[in-house]
Structures are given as C-alpha cells and as structure tokens.
C-alpha cells in the first residue's frame, strides 16, 4: 500500500534525491530557467517555492534555513537580493512549467521550468496581445470620424456651388 507516500521518489535514494534537487534549485536560481523532465520539474517546484517564500523575509535565520537546503553562497546572495526583490508582492506561484514535448533518446517528457517574473519573452508576447486588442477596439472608433468626414466634404462641396451663382450674378 502507498500510505503517506505523496511525493515522487524519482527512482533515487533519499540522499541522491536531496542533492539532485538542491543542485537543480541552485541552477534555477542562478539561470532563471532550466530544461529538465516533467517529473523532476514538478518535484523541483515543490522544493524551491518554499525556499523563495522564506527568502522574502531577509533575516539571519531565514538565510541559515535556506543555506541548509542549498549549500551555495552565491545562490543564496542571488535568491535574497534579485529574486526576492522581484517576487516580494507575489503571494505564491513563483515558477512556471512549460512542456516542450518528448526527448528523442528515451521519449521522456521534457519541459522548461522558470521563474515567472524573470521571463522577458513572455512579457513581450503579453504586450503584443494587448496591443492587438487595442487596435481592434480602436478600429470601430476610426470608422466614426470617417463617417463624419463625408459630411464635412458635402458642406465644402456646397460652398463652391453657392459661390458659383454669386460669381455669375457679378458677371452680369
């Protein structure tokens, strides 16, 4: 029976799994995006998100707790300075998993796992979508002045016609 076995063991011993997740978390913090299998990414998400939450409070105790997991001073500096600064107001959900398909060698499901606030490409695509929506909304507004423009042309067209009889009267 599988009672009280909720997390994926990933086919590794406890010490191997802990060191692998720590190394992957360090790589994710330093590079902001890594490519791995879906199972490892889901396990890493459960591992690294509590550490990022802990890093939002910059105290000696929280630094020591996070260091006990990661054992890397450079990653701790990066986590507590740039990462915690960007995710300070976010209530959770610091990582995103984007599936890429299958790996050719063993047909394993491969994905990106990345920190949400550090992806400039996603921000660019979101602004492009907003720009296209604005252009669609502005298109009907552009038609309204265009409809008023012929009315203005008619008044301009009437003005020369009105001047023409006056010129004929002067000529007589």
GROMACS .gro file of C-alpha atoms in nm, residues 11-95:
model
   85
   11UNK     CA    1   1.389   0.636  -0.869
   12UNK     CA    2   1.665   0.760  -0.637
   13UNK     CA    3   1.776   0.720  -0.279
   14UNK     CA    4   1.686   0.996  -0.034
   15UNK     CA    5   2.037   1.143  -0.028
   16UNK     CA    6   2.070   1.136  -0.408
   17UNK     CA    7   1.727   1.295  -0.450
   18UNK     CA    8   1.807   1.570  -0.196
   19UNK     CA    9   2.138   1.658  -0.360
   20UNK     CA   10   1.985   1.649  -0.709
   21UNK     CA   11   1.700   1.881  -0.610
   22UNK     CA   12   1.944   2.116  -0.435
   23UNK     CA   13   2.163   2.132  -0.747
   24UNK     CA   14   1.862   2.190  -0.970
   25UNK     CA   15   1.735   2.464  -0.736
   26UNK     CA   16   2.074   2.636  -0.746
   27UNK     CA   17   2.074   2.620  -1.127
   28UNK     CA   18   1.719   2.757  -1.141
   29UNK     CA   19   1.805   3.047  -0.910
   30UNK     CA   20   2.125   3.134  -1.094
   31UNK     CA   21   2.000   3.091  -1.454
   32UNK     CA   22   1.626   3.167  -1.402
   33UNK     CA   23   1.530   2.887  -1.645
   34UNK     CA   24   1.639   2.525  -1.683
   35UNK     CA   25   1.535   2.238  -1.907
   36UNK     CA   26   1.453   1.906  -1.742
   37UNK     CA   27   1.194   1.628  -1.738
   38UNK     CA   28   0.840   1.699  -1.625
   39UNK     CA   29   0.864   1.470  -1.319
   40UNK     CA   30   1.183   1.641  -1.198
   41UNK     CA   31   1.034   1.984  -1.266
   42UNK     CA   32   0.726   1.907  -1.057
   43UNK     CA   33   0.945   1.779  -0.772
   44UNK     CA   34   1.168   2.087  -0.803
   45UNK     CA   35   0.866   2.317  -0.790
   46UNK     CA   36   0.764   2.171  -0.454
   47UNK     CA   37   1.125   2.204  -0.335
   48UNK     CA   38   1.211   2.557  -0.443
   49UNK     CA   39   0.888   2.753  -0.387
   50UNK     CA   40   0.902   2.731  -0.005
   51UNK     CA   41   1.264   2.848  -0.025
   52UNK     CA   42   1.163   3.152  -0.230
   53UNK     CA   43   0.885   3.227   0.020
   54UNK     CA   44   1.140   3.206   0.301
   55UNK     CA   45   1.371   3.441   0.108
   56UNK     CA   46   1.108   3.717   0.102
   57UNK     CA   47   1.197   3.787   0.466
   58UNK     CA   48   1.567   3.877   0.471
   59UNK     CA   49   1.677   3.775   0.819
   60UNK     CA   50   1.971   3.580   0.952
   61UNK     CA   51   1.752   3.286   1.044
   62UNK     CA   52   1.586   3.263   0.703
   63UNK     CA   53   1.927   3.282   0.533
   64UNK     CA   54   2.052   2.996   0.751
   65UNK     CA   55   1.744   2.784   0.683
   66UNK     CA   56   1.774   2.832   0.306
   67UNK     CA   57   2.151   2.771   0.321
   68UNK     CA   58   2.087   2.439   0.496
   69UNK     CA   59   1.897   2.330   0.184
   70UNK     CA   60   2.116   2.476  -0.091
   71UNK     CA   61   2.473   2.491   0.049
   72UNK     CA   62   2.578   2.757  -0.205
   73UNK     CA   63   2.665   3.113  -0.102
   74UNK     CA   64   2.632   3.265  -0.449
   75UNK     CA   65   2.285   3.117  -0.496
   76UNK     CA   66   2.182   3.250  -0.153
   77UNK     CA   67   2.301   3.600  -0.247
   78UNK     CA   68   2.113   3.585  -0.577
   79UNK     CA   69   1.799   3.448  -0.412
   80UNK     CA   70   1.784   3.704  -0.133
   81UNK     CA   71   1.879   4.003  -0.350
   82UNK     CA   72   1.732   3.986  -0.702
   83UNK     CA   73   1.479   3.702  -0.682
   84UNK     CA   74   1.321   3.806  -0.351
   85UNK     CA   75   1.310   4.166  -0.472
   86UNK     CA   76   1.111   4.072  -0.783
   87UNK     CA   77   0.867   3.835  -0.610
   88UNK     CA   78   0.815   4.045  -0.298
   89UNK     CA   79   0.449   4.123  -0.367
   90UNK     CA   80   0.358   3.788  -0.528
   91UNK     CA   81   0.162   3.559  -0.292
   92UNK     CA   82   0.295   3.236  -0.445
   93UNK     CA   83   0.340   3.058  -0.776
   94UNK     CA   84   0.695   3.170  -0.838
   95UNK     CA   85   0.774   2.907  -1.103
   0.00000   0.00000   0.00000
